[in-house]
Amino acid sequence: MAQFVVTPWDVKGDIDYDKLIKEFGLSPLGPLPDVFTENLLFRRRKVFAHRDFPKILMRIKDKKPFVMMTGLMPSGKFHIGHAILAQQMIYYQKLGAKLYIAIADIEVLLARGQSLEESRKVAVEEYLLNYIALGLKPENCEIYFQSERSQDATKANAYYRLQNTLANHATFNEFKAVYGEITPGKMMASLLQAADMLHPMLPEFEGPIPVVVPVGTDQDPHLRLARDMAKRAKAYKFDTLASTYHLFVPGLGSGKMSSSEKNSYIALTDDPKTVKKKVNKYAFSGGKDTVEEHREKGGDPDVDVAYQYLTFFEEDDDKLEQLYQDYKTGKLLSGELKAILIKKLNAFLAEHQKKRTAAKKQLKKYL
Ligand code: TRP
């Protein structure tokens, strides 16, 4: 297995998720209640690990309130990798969670120098419109910018006060462990993210309530630090944060899908021709070099990017299994598998893009 790196600022290489679970101290996602099997991401274990998730499962079972809190970096194009988190938000909303969604404009400013104005534009055009089109509802949903928590000063003060107070409960070495190369800005961003995750429990917001934070695995260092600080900040009496971790969607080539590499992603605003071109040209194939060899030896669906994407987009488990077998035995060729994916993606995107246009009229209800 090649070297791999998973940190909040860098994800690369061939990720060994079992090793990550051990290194980070996560728990593998165990059996889930039946409601979860209707969600592809949970059913297929795309959400694969957690911390303290069973208490959220209890809340769902008992129909008691809980919060789902997560955040996004508003930079670059919204692609199918981002849709994974959006789908979870929307699923939790259906399950009755109150949603808190942080648009991390301060983090992008501090970590990458992107202006607040640019972030606002990207957040709306790329993220919000796509969330709405994917099914996010305005009810029971607070979306905020880190730079502008609330018009209500009591709330805003409580959020920024928490960020500052948490600084009392961590050491310089802990920040170094999260951020490696540390700057004042990155320290601020890390404290602000901790405040994002913990503030729903403040009396000015929901009061004591369990919070689950669904994230990509690269975000776990933030969770570890936030959990530690929360424990030490005795004056606050925080409930331990729960969190879940999803797999990275592979990029078309190698590595994860990333908006900073334009041949690695399928954007939710890509047109049919672009999708076809990207998949045919860039999607890494698990097929053999010649048709004869492929027919004889079969392809490798486990490394084939087109097949991997179908595991996210083909809802029908039996159909997916059939594709797996047909590809592995050589009955299905690489080009044919790609054609199936292209058709599936383009059907989804056509529908989605219609909804995204319609969403423009809804925007005001969300902000
Ligand atoms: N750091 C996250 C990212 O890189 C964004 C983020 C900001 C976040 N605040 C959060 C994620 C709170 C989860 C919870 O995508």
Tab-separated table of C-alpha atoms and ligand atoms in Angstrom:
chain	number	residue	atom	x	y	z
A	1	MET	CA	0.000	0.000	0.000
A	2	ALA	CA	1.422	3.350	-1.037
A	3	GLN	CA	1.981	6.194	1.438
A	4	PHE	CA	-1.092	8.277	2.076
A	5	VAL	CA	-1.779	11.531	3.892
A	6	VAL	CA	-5.059	12.609	5.464
A	7	THR	CA	-4.983	15.907	7.359
A	8	PRO	CA	-7.324	18.921	7.369
A	9	TRP	CA	-5.050	20.673	4.852
A	10	ASP	CA	-3.932	17.795	2.669
A	11	VAL	CA	-5.431	14.560	1.371
A	12	LYS	CA	-3.412	12.418	-0.997
A	13	GLY	CA	-2.309	8.920	-1.890
A	14	ASP	CA	-4.050	5.589	-1.717
A	15	ILE	CA	-6.114	5.853	1.444
A	16	ASP	CA	-6.190	2.816	3.712
A	17	TYR	CA	-9.375	3.422	5.685
A	18	ASP	CA	-8.800	0.589	8.150
A	19	LYS	CA	-5.488	2.114	9.043
A	20	LEU	CA	-7.114	5.543	9.396
A	21	ILE	CA	-9.693	4.144	11.779
A	22	LYS	CA	-6.885	2.821	13.963
A	23	GLU	CA	-4.658	5.879	13.723
A	24	PHE	CA	-7.438	8.349	14.471
A	25	GLY	CA	-9.171	6.139	17.024
A	26	LEU	CA	-12.520	6.039	15.208
A	27	SER	CA	-15.090	3.289	15.596
A	28	PRO	CA	-16.237	1.373	12.514
A	29	LEU	CA	-19.907	1.981	11.800
A	30	GLY	CA	-21.802	-0.987	13.225
A	31	PRO	CA	-25.280	-2.307	12.412
A	32	LEU	CA	-27.822	0.449	11.905
A	33	PRO	CA	-31.552	0.718	12.552
A	34	ASP	CA	-33.762	-0.034	9.557
A	35	VAL	CA	-34.498	3.584	8.612
A	36	PHE	CA	-30.874	4.017	7.656
A	37	THR	CA	-30.956	1.289	5.043
A	38	GLU	CA	-33.103	3.468	2.788
A	39	ASN	CA	-30.125	5.809	2.503
A	40	LEU	CA	-27.575	4.632	-0.025
A	41	LEU	CA	-24.646	6.216	1.814
A	42	PHE	CA	-25.349	4.366	5.033
A	43	ARG	CA	-26.529	1.163	3.384
A	44	ARG	CA	-23.344	0.873	1.319
A	45	ARG	CA	-21.142	2.021	4.187
A	46	LYS	CA	-19.960	5.120	2.372
A	47	VAL	CA	-20.373	6.519	5.866
A	48	PHE	CA	-17.981	4.067	7.456
A	49	ALA	CA	-16.892	5.262	10.874
A	50	HIS	CA	-18.022	7.343	13.830
A	51	ARG	CA	-17.462	8.720	17.294
A	52	ASP	CA	-20.291	8.420	19.815
A	53	PHE	CA	-22.921	7.959	17.114
A	54	PRO	CA	-25.089	5.454	19.071
A	55	LYS	CA	-26.454	8.244	21.229
A	56	ILE	CA	-27.778	9.963	18.115
A	57	LEU	CA	-29.327	6.668	17.009
A	58	MET	CA	-31.095	6.536	20.375
A	59	ARG	CA	-32.464	10.041	19.866
A	60	ILE	CA	-33.790	9.061	16.456
A	61	LYS	CA	-35.351	5.912	17.851
A	62	ASP	CA	-36.979	7.831	20.722
A	63	LYS	CA	-38.002	10.679	18.395
A	64	LYS	CA	-36.156	13.189	20.568
A	65	PRO	CA	-34.563	16.377	19.228
A	66	PHE	CA	-30.943	16.527	18.142
A	67	VAL	CA	-28.776	18.790	16.025
A	68	MET	CA	-26.830	17.971	12.893
A	69	MET	CA	-24.010	20.482	12.556
A	70	THR	CA	-21.531	20.667	9.720
A	71	GLY	CA	-19.673	23.155	7.580
A	72	LEU	CA	-18.290	23.784	4.146
A	73	MET	CA	-15.401	25.655	2.593
A	74	PRO	CA	-16.922	27.897	-0.059
A	75	SER	CA	-14.229	27.573	-2.682
A	76	GLY	CA	-14.324	26.260	-6.215
A	77	LYS	CA	-16.963	24.273	-8.041
A	78	PHE	CA	-19.563	22.163	-6.264
A	79	HIS	CA	-18.904	18.597	-7.432
A	80	ILE	CA	-20.271	15.117	-6.826
A	81	GLY	CA	-17.849	14.674	-3.913
A	82	HIS	CA	-19.554	17.577	-2.142
A	83	ALA	CA	-22.959	16.053	-2.813
A	84	ILE	CA	-22.131	13.250	-0.343
A	85	LEU	CA	-22.265	15.614	2.611
A	86	ALA	CA	-25.303	17.442	1.227
A	87	GLN	CA	-27.197	14.167	0.963
A	88	GLN	CA	-26.477	13.423	4.601
A	89	MET	CA	-27.650	16.868	5.719
A	90	ILE	CA	-30.880	16.396	3.849
A	91	TYR	CA	-31.347	12.918	5.230
A	92	TYR	CA	-30.900	14.120	8.819
A	93	GLN	CA	-33.349	16.906	8.160
A	94	LYS	CA	-35.908	14.302	7.088
A	95	LEU	CA	-35.196	12.354	10.248
A	96	GLY	CA	-36.202	15.440	12.239
A	97	ALA	CA	-32.829	16.950	13.122
A	98	LYS	CA	-32.355	20.668	13.442
A	99	LEU	CA	-29.604	21.638	11.007
A	100	TYR	CA	-26.763	24.080	11.599
A	101	ILE	CA	-24.641	24.710	8.514
A	102	ALA	CA	-21.535	26.890	8.728
A	103	ILE	CA	-20.224	28.559	5.620
A	104	ALA	CA	-16.540	28.731	6.493
A	105	ASP	CA	-15.727	32.059	4.879
A	106	ILE	CA	-13.343	32.985	7.711
A	107	GLU	CA	-11.514	29.687	7.315
A	108	VAL	CA	-11.042	30.192	3.566
A	109	LEU	CA	-9.858	33.726	4.214
A	110	LEU	CA	-7.324	32.600	6.813
A	111	ALA	CA	-6.180	29.376	5.188
A	112	ARG	CA	-6.254	30.402	1.524
A	113	GLY	CA	-6.574	34.170	1.387
A	114	GLN	CA	-9.909	34.140	-0.430
A	115	SER	CA	-11.897	37.320	0.234
A	116	LEU	CA	-15.186	37.323	2.139
A	117	GLU	CA	-16.941	38.790	-0.922
A	118	GLU	CA	-15.721	35.975	-3.155
A	119	SER	CA	-16.771	33.408	-0.542
A	120	ARG	CA	-20.244	34.852	-0.351
A	121	LYS	CA	-20.642	34.534	-4.100
A	122	VAL	CA	-19.317	30.973	-4.240
A	123	ALA	CA	-21.372	29.927	-1.213
A	124	VAL	CA	-24.604	31.021	-2.855
A	125	GLU	CA	-23.928	30.070	-6.488
A	126	GLU	CA	-22.153	26.792	-5.901
A	127	TYR	CA	-23.268	25.490	-2.532
A	128	LEU	CA	-26.649	26.853	-1.511
A	129	LEU	CA	-28.360	26.515	-4.874
A	130	ASN	CA	-27.142	22.943	-5.175
A	131	TYR	CA	-28.202	22.094	-1.616
A	132	ILE	CA	-31.673	23.410	-2.311
A	133	ALA	CA	-31.872	21.520	-5.594
A	134	LEU	CA	-30.800	18.341	-3.787
A	135	GLY	CA	-33.701	18.765	-1.382
A	136	LEU	CA	-32.611	20.904	1.569
A	137	LYS	CA	-35.636	22.574	3.156
A	138	PRO	CA	-35.609	26.009	4.822
A	139	GLU	CA	-37.472	24.798	7.903
A	140	ASN	CA	-35.399	23.729	10.883
A	141	CYS	CA	-32.255	24.838	9.149
A	142	GLU	CA	-29.821	27.578	10.137
A	143	ILE	CA	-27.251	28.478	7.534
A	144	TYR	CA	-24.740	31.120	8.557
A	145	PHE	CA	-21.460	32.689	7.550
A	146	GLN	CA	-18.646	32.385	10.069
A	147	SER	CA	-17.985	36.087	9.531
A	148	GLU	CA	-21.572	36.993	10.374
A	149	ARG	CA	-23.102	34.566	12.841
A	150	SER	CA	-26.345	36.349	13.598
A	151	GLN	CA	-28.146	39.676	13.495
A	152	ASP	CA	-29.155	38.917	17.061
A	153	ALA	CA	-26.262	40.276	19.143
A	154	THR	CA	-26.943	37.968	22.084
A	155	LYS	CA	-26.452	34.974	19.814
A	156	ALA	CA	-23.510	36.356	17.885
A	157	ASN	CA	-21.747	37.362	21.099
A	158	ALA	CA	-22.209	33.887	22.557
A	159	TYR	CA	-20.699	32.248	19.463
A	160	TYR	CA	-17.600	34.477	19.271
A	161	ARG	CA	-17.234	34.410	23.068
A	162	LEU	CA	-17.119	30.621	22.879
A	163	GLN	CA	-14.421	30.700	20.211
A	164	ASN	CA	-12.286	32.950	22.392
A	165	THR	CA	-12.926	31.079	25.614
A	166	LEU	CA	-11.935	27.754	24.053
A	167	ALA	CA	-8.432	29.175	23.494
A	168	ASN	CA	-7.946	28.804	27.244
A	169	HIS	CA	-8.357	25.057	26.952
A	170	ALA	CA	-5.769	23.975	24.434
A	171	THR	CA	-1.995	24.043	24.223
A	172	PHE	CA	0.243	25.228	21.433
A	173	ASN	CA	1.348	21.642	20.822
A	174	GLU	CA	-2.229	20.527	20.301
A	175	PHE	CA	-2.676	23.158	17.616
A	176	LYS	CA	0.529	22.015	16.004
A	177	ALA	CA	-0.788	18.466	16.002
A	178	VAL	CA	-3.932	19.579	14.148
A	179	TYR	CA	-2.336	22.018	11.764
A	180	GLY	CA	1.302	21.000	11.446
A	181	GLU	CA	2.563	24.224	10.021
A	182	ILE	CA	0.822	26.668	12.325
A	183	THR	CA	-0.073	30.318	11.780
A	184	PRO	CA	-2.166	32.682	13.935
A	185	GLY	CA	-4.844	32.483	11.250
A	186	LYS	CA	-5.015	28.706	11.280
A	187	MET	CA	-5.271	28.724	15.063
A	188	MET	CA	-8.195	31.119	14.830
A	189	ALA	CA	-9.859	28.965	12.187
A	190	SER	CA	-9.459	25.864	14.305
A	191	LEU	CA	-11.013	27.585	17.352
A	192	LEU	CA	-13.810	28.938	15.211
A	193	GLN	CA	-14.575	25.487	13.859
A	194	ALA	CA	-14.724	24.189	17.444
A	195	ALA	CA	-17.177	26.997	18.215
A	196	ASP	CA	-19.196	25.994	15.122
A	197	MET	CA	-19.517	22.452	16.373
A	198	LEU	CA	-20.229	23.255	20.028
A	199	HIS	CA	-22.326	26.429	19.942
A	200	PRO	CA	-25.677	24.759	19.180
A	201	MET	CA	-25.544	23.493	22.803
A	202	LEU	CA	-25.286	27.003	24.280
A	203	PRO	CA	-28.310	28.414	26.130
A	204	GLU	CA	-28.482	31.216	23.519
A	205	PHE	CA	-29.057	28.564	20.834
A	206	GLU	CA	-30.674	25.148	21.468
A	207	GLY	CA	-29.520	24.605	25.065
A	208	PRO	CA	-28.236	21.146	26.050
A	209	ILE	CA	-28.814	18.865	23.070
A	210	PRO	CA	-26.817	16.090	21.376
A	211	VAL	CA	-24.982	17.228	18.246
A	212	VAL	CA	-23.747	15.022	15.410
A	213	VAL	CA	-21.137	16.329	12.976
A	214	PRO	CA	-20.929	14.453	9.649
A	215	VAL	CA	-17.610	15.138	7.929
A	216	GLY	CA	-14.942	13.809	5.603
A	217	THR	CA	-12.264	11.932	7.514
A	218	ASP	CA	-9.725	14.723	7.028
A	219	GLN	CA	-11.740	16.782	9.518
A	220	ASP	CA	-11.295	14.402	12.429
A	221	PRO	CA	-8.315	16.250	13.948
A	222	HIS	CA	-10.673	19.217	14.420
A	223	LEU	CA	-13.141	16.970	16.181
A	224	ARG	CA	-10.530	15.520	18.490
A	225	LEU	CA	-9.362	18.972	19.502
A	226	ALA	CA	-12.911	20.293	19.923
A	227	ARG	CA	-13.905	17.300	22.053
A	228	ASP	CA	-10.849	17.777	24.267
A	229	MET	CA	-11.391	21.504	24.696
A	230	ALA	CA	-15.077	20.950	25.416
A	231	LYS	CA	-14.260	18.517	28.189
A	232	ARG	CA	-11.852	20.959	29.803
A	233	ALA	CA	-14.181	23.950	29.512
A	234	LYS	CA	-16.041	22.857	32.639
A	235	ALA	CA	-18.049	26.058	32.980
A	236	TYR	CA	-19.991	25.079	29.846
A	237	LYS	CA	-21.065	21.473	30.570
A	238	PHE	CA	-20.949	20.395	26.933
A	239	ASP	CA	-22.327	17.063	25.838
A	240	THR	CA	-19.666	15.037	23.944
A	241	LEU	CA	-19.811	15.702	20.199
A	242	ALA	CA	-20.843	12.772	18.028
A	243	SER	CA	-19.453	12.545	14.503
A	244	THR	CA	-19.555	10.360	11.410
A	245	TYR	CA	-17.010	9.974	8.639
A	246	HIS	CA	-17.595	9.308	4.957
A	247	LEU	CA	-15.259	7.990	2.297
A	248	PHE	CA	-13.733	10.424	-0.135
A	249	VAL	CA	-15.225	10.214	-3.599
A	250	PRO	CA	-12.320	9.249	-5.850
A	251	GLY	CA	-11.244	11.760	-8.459
A	252	LEU	CA	-11.513	10.826	-12.126
A	253	GLY	CA	-7.768	10.211	-12.274
A	254	SER	CA	-5.991	9.315	-9.071
A	255	GLY	CA	-6.447	10.813	-5.629
A	256	LYS	CA	-9.643	12.341	-4.302
A	257	MET	CA	-12.039	14.541	-6.196
A	258	SER	CA	-10.924	18.124	-5.729
A	259	SER	CA	-12.266	21.420	-7.011
A	260	SER	CA	-8.717	22.679	-7.409
A	261	GLU	CA	-8.008	20.027	-10.071
A	262	LYS	CA	-10.385	20.506	-12.915
A	263	ASN	CA	-9.931	17.100	-14.533
A	264	SER	CA	-10.619	15.337	-11.243
A	265	TYR	CA	-14.267	16.248	-10.784
A	266	ILE	CA	-17.763	16.181	-12.237
A	267	ALA	CA	-19.452	19.435	-11.233
A	268	LEU	CA	-23.186	19.520	-10.607
A	269	THR	CA	-23.370	22.242	-13.228
A	270	ASP	CA	-21.484	20.286	-15.937
A	271	ASP	CA	-23.357	19.850	-19.217
A	272	PRO	CA	-23.866	16.433	-20.853
A	273	LYS	CA	-21.022	16.843	-23.343
A	274	THR	CA	-18.551	17.780	-20.642
A	275	VAL	CA	-19.586	14.807	-18.514
A	276	LYS	CA	-19.183	12.460	-21.439
A	277	LYS	CA	-15.777	13.857	-22.297
A	278	LYS	CA	-14.507	13.838	-18.726
A	279	VAL	CA	-15.613	10.279	-18.034
A	280	ASN	CA	-14.321	8.882	-21.299
A	281	LYS	CA	-11.060	10.731	-21.187
A	282	TYR	CA	-10.118	10.886	-17.516
A	283	ALA	CA	-11.969	8.214	-15.516
A	284	PHE	CA	-9.387	5.665	-14.435
A	285	SER	CA	-10.297	2.296	-15.880
A	286	GLY	CA	-10.003	-1.095	-14.244
A	287	GLY	CA	-10.312	-2.707	-17.657
A	288	LYS	CA	-7.663	-4.607	-19.580
A	289	ASP	CA	-5.640	-3.181	-22.449
A	290	THR	CA	-7.305	-5.163	-25.217
A	291	VAL	CA	-10.832	-6.435	-25.697
A	292	GLU	CA	-9.543	-10.024	-25.971
A	293	GLU	CA	-7.665	-9.804	-22.721
A	294	HIS	CA	-10.622	-8.130	-21.015
A	295	ARG	CA	-13.038	-10.824	-22.197
A	296	GLU	CA	-10.673	-13.474	-20.967
A	297	LYS	CA	-9.497	-12.076	-17.644
A	298	GLY	CA	-12.199	-9.564	-16.787
A	299	GLY	CA	-11.898	-6.041	-15.342
A	300	ASP	CA	-11.309	-4.836	-11.813
A	301	PRO	CA	-14.399	-2.964	-10.589
A	302	ASP	CA	-12.729	-2.165	-7.258
A	303	VAL	CA	-10.298	0.259	-8.878
A	304	ASP	CA	-12.503	1.288	-11.805
A	305	VAL	CA	-13.653	4.869	-11.277
A	306	ALA	CA	-16.787	4.502	-13.427
A	307	TYR	CA	-17.888	1.560	-11.306
A	308	GLN	CA	-17.020	3.435	-8.103
A	309	TYR	CA	-19.232	6.336	-9.177
A	310	LEU	CA	-22.067	3.945	-9.948
A	311	THR	CA	-21.894	2.778	-6.328
A	312	PHE	CA	-22.936	6.349	-5.465
A	313	PHE	CA	-25.498	6.820	-8.220
A	314	GLU	CA	-27.105	3.472	-9.027
A	315	GLU	CA	-29.758	3.126	-6.318
A	316	ASP	CA	-30.728	-0.437	-7.239
A	317	ASP	CA	-28.523	-2.883	-5.300
A	318	ASP	CA	-29.284	-5.816	-7.618
A	319	LYS	CA	-28.444	-3.855	-10.740
A	320	LEU	CA	-25.221	-2.682	-9.183
A	321	GLU	CA	-24.257	-6.225	-8.219
A	322	GLN	CA	-24.969	-7.367	-11.778
A	323	LEU	CA	-22.692	-4.654	-13.161
A	324	TYR	CA	-19.989	-5.720	-10.741
A	325	GLN	CA	-20.188	-9.348	-11.826
A	326	ASP	CA	-20.433	-8.572	-15.533
A	327	TYR	CA	-17.419	-6.314	-15.374
A	328	LYS	CA	-15.369	-8.709	-13.305
A	329	THR	CA	-16.059	-11.620	-15.615
A	330	GLY	CA	-15.287	-9.612	-18.741
A	331	LYS	CA	-18.817	-9.654	-20.100
A	332	LEU	CA	-18.995	-5.886	-19.754
A	333	LEU	CA	-16.297	-3.765	-21.375
A	334	SER	CA	-14.791	-0.599	-19.937
A	335	GLY	CA	-16.356	1.614	-22.575
A	336	GLU	CA	-19.756	0.038	-21.961
A	337	LEU	CA	-19.475	0.591	-18.233
A	338	LYS	CA	-18.515	4.205	-18.834
A	339	ALA	CA	-21.496	4.634	-21.144
A	340	ILE	CA	-23.806	3.351	-18.398
A	341	LEU	CA	-22.322	5.830	-15.950
A	342	ILE	CA	-22.542	8.736	-18.394
A	343	LYS	CA	-26.205	8.019	-19.026
A	344	LYS	CA	-26.935	7.773	-15.314
A	345	LEU	CA	-25.024	10.955	-14.443
A	346	ASN	CA	-26.528	12.983	-17.245
A	347	ALA	CA	-30.061	11.950	-16.358
A	348	PHE	CA	-29.423	12.949	-12.767
A	349	LEU	CA	-27.754	16.228	-13.725
A	350	ALA	CA	-30.477	17.262	-16.191
A	351	GLU	CA	-33.078	16.911	-13.451
A	352	HIS	CA	-30.812	18.535	-10.885
A	353	GLN	CA	-29.983	21.539	-13.040
A	354	LYS	CA	-33.653	22.259	-13.611
A	355	LYS	CA	-34.176	22.251	-9.869
A	356	ARG	CA	-31.115	24.425	-9.364
A	357	THR	CA	-32.536	27.105	-11.644
A	358	ALA	CA	-35.838	26.971	-9.800
A	359	ALA	CA	-33.952	27.239	-6.496
A	360	LYS	CA	-32.836	30.784	-7.286
A	361	LYS	CA	-36.269	32.038	-6.325
A	362	GLN	CA	-36.093	30.206	-2.979
A	363	LEU	CA	-32.742	31.571	-1.821
A	364	LYS	CA	-34.133	34.249	0.488
A	365	LYS	CA	-35.855	31.677	2.659
A	366	TYR	CA	-32.516	30.149	3.571
A	367	LEU	CA	-30.312	33.102	4.443
B	1	TRP	N1	-13.105	22.831	7.866
B	1	TRP	C1	-14.240	22.373	7.126
B	1	TRP	C2	-13.788	22.013	5.696
B	1	TRP	O1	-12.644	22.139	5.370
B	1	TRP	C3	-15.365	23.358	7.099
B	1	TRP	C4	-15.981	23.592	8.461
B	1	TRP	C5	-16.013	24.789	9.135
B	1	TRP	C6	-16.685	22.658	9.272
B	1	TRP	N2	-16.716	24.648	10.304
B	1	TRP	C7	-17.132	23.352	10.419
B	1	TRP	C8	-16.982	21.295	9.123
B	1	TRP	C9	-17.851	22.725	11.415
B	1	TRP	C10	-17.703	20.677	10.123
B	1	TRP	C11	-18.135	21.376	11.259
B	1	TRP	O2	-14.570	21.597	4.888
